[in-house]
Coordinates of C-alpha atoms in Angstrom, one line a residue:
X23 CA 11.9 10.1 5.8
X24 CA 13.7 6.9 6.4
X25 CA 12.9 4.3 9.3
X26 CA 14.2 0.7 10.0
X27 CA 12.0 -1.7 10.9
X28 CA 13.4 -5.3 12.3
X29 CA 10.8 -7.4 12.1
X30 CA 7.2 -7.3 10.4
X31 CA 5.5 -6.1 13.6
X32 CA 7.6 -3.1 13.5
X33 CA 6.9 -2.4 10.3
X34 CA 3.0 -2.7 10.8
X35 CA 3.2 -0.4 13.8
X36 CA 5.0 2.1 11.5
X37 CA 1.8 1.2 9.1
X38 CA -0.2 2.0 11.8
X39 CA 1.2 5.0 13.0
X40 CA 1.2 6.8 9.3
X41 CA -2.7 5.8 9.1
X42 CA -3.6 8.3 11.6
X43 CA -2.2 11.1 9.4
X44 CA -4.0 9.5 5.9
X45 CA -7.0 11.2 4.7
X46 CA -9.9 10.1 2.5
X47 CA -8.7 9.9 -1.6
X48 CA -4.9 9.2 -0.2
X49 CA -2.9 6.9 -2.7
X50 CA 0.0 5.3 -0.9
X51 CA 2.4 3.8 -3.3
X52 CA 4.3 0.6 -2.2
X53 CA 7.7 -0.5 -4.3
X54 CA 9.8 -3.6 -2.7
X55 CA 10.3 -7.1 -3.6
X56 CA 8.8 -10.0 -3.1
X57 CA 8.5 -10.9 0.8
X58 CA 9.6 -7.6 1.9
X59 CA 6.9 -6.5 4.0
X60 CA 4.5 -4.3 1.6
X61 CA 1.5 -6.6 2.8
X62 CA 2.5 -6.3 6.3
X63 CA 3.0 -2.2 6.1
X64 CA -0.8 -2.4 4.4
X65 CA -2.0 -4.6 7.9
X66 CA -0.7 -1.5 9.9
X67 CA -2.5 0.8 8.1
X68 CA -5.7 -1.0 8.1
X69 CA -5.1 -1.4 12.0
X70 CA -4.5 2.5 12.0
X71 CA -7.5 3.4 10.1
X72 CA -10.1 0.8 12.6
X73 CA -10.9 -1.7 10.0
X74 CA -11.6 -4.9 12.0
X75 CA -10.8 -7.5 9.0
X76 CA -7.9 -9.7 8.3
X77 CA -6.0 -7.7 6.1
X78 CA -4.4 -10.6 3.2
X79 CA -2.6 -9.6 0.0
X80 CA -4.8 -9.3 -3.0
X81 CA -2.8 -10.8 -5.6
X82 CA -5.1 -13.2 -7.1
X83 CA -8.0 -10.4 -6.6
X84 CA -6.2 -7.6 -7.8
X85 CA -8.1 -5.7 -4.6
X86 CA -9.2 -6.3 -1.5
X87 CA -12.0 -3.8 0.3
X88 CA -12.1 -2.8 3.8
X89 CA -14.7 -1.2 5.2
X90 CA -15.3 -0.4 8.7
X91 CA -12.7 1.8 9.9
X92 CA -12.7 5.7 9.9
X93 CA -12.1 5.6 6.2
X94 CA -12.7 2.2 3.7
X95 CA -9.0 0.8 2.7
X96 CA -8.8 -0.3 -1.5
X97 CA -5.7 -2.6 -1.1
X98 CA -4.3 -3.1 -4.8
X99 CA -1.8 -5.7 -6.0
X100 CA -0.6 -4.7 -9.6
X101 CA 1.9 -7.5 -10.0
X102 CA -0.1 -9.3 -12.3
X103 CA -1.4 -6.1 -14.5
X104 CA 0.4 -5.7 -17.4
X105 CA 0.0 -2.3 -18.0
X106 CA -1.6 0.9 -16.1
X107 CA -4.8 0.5 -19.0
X108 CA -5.7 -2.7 -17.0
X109 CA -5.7 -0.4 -13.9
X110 CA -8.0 1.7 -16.1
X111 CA -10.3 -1.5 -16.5
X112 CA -10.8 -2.8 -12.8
X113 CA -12.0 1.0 -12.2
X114 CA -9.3 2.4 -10.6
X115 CA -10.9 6.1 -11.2
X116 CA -14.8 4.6 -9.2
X117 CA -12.0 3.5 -6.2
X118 CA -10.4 6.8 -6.1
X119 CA -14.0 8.6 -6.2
X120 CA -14.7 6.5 -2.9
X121 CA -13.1 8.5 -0.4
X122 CA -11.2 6.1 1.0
X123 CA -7.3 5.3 1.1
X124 CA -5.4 3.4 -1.6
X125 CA -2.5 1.3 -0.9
X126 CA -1.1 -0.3 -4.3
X127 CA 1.4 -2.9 -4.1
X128 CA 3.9 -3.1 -7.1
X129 CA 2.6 0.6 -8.1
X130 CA 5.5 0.8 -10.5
X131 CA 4.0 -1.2 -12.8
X132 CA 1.3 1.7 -13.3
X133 CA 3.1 4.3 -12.5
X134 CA 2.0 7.0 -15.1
X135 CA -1.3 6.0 -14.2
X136 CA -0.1 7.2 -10.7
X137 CA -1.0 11.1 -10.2
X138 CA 1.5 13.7 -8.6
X139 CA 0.8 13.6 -4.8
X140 CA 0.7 10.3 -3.6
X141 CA 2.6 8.8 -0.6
X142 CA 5.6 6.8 -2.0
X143 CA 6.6 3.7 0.2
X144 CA 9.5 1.8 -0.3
X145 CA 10.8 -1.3 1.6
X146 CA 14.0 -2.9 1.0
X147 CA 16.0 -5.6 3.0
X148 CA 18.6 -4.1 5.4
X149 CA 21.7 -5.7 6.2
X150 CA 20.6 -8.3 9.3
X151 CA 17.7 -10.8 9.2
X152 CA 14.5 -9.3 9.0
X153 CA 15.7 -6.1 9.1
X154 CA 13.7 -3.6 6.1
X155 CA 14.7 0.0 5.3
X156 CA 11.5 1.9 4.8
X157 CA 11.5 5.3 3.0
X158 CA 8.2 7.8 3.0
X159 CA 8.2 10.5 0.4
X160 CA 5.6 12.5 -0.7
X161 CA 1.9 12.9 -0.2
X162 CA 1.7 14.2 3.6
X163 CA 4.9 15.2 5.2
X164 CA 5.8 11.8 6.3

């Protein structure tokens, strides 16, 4: 499915609105360049799930936990992985096991790490300022 969003609070409330349909062990893939609203799509989410924290992008961290909401949200960014081992390392497998929802920023750096299933998300500029084109494959009928 394919949505345009024009401006980052559209795109969280699309976040948002997909969170309601996520279920515990969901992996939602994110592709898009730099700035182009991954982080902001993963702020919806966390609104849509009821996690109360500031959601912030977890590039020096690798991930960010949020508990609190109907399920706990494991917010990944794999830019600075080199390979889908290190994925392997940070214990991606004991984060799946947790029941909760995965979003993974830059998730085609470990893409054959990434099983059949998951919820692809990808955000690319549009043609006018601010504007993103988001499509949703896979996973749940998005």
């Amino acid at each position: 499915m394919e949505y345009i969003s024009n401006s980052p609070a559209e795109t969280e409330a699309l976040g948002e609105a997909l969170a309601a349909r996520l279920t515990a062990g969901t992996v939602v893939a994110f592709t898009g360049d730099l700035g182009a609203g991954k982080t902001a799509f993963t702020r919806g989410l966390a609104r849509g799930l009821g996690v109360p924290d500031r959601v912030t992008s977890p590039t020096f961290t690798i991930v960010n936990e949020y508990e609190g909401g109907r399920l706990p949200l494991f917010h990944f960014d794999m830019y600075r992985l080199g390979s889908s081992d290190e994925l392997f390392d940070i214990g991606w497998e004991d984060y799946l096991a947790r029941g909760g929802v995965c979003a993974v920023e830059w998730s085609e750096i470990v893409s054959d790490a990434l099983e059949d299933g998951v919820l692809r998300v990808d955000i690319r500029r549009g043609a006018g300022e601010g504007e993103r084109i988001i499509t949703i494959t896979g996973g749940t009928d998005a």
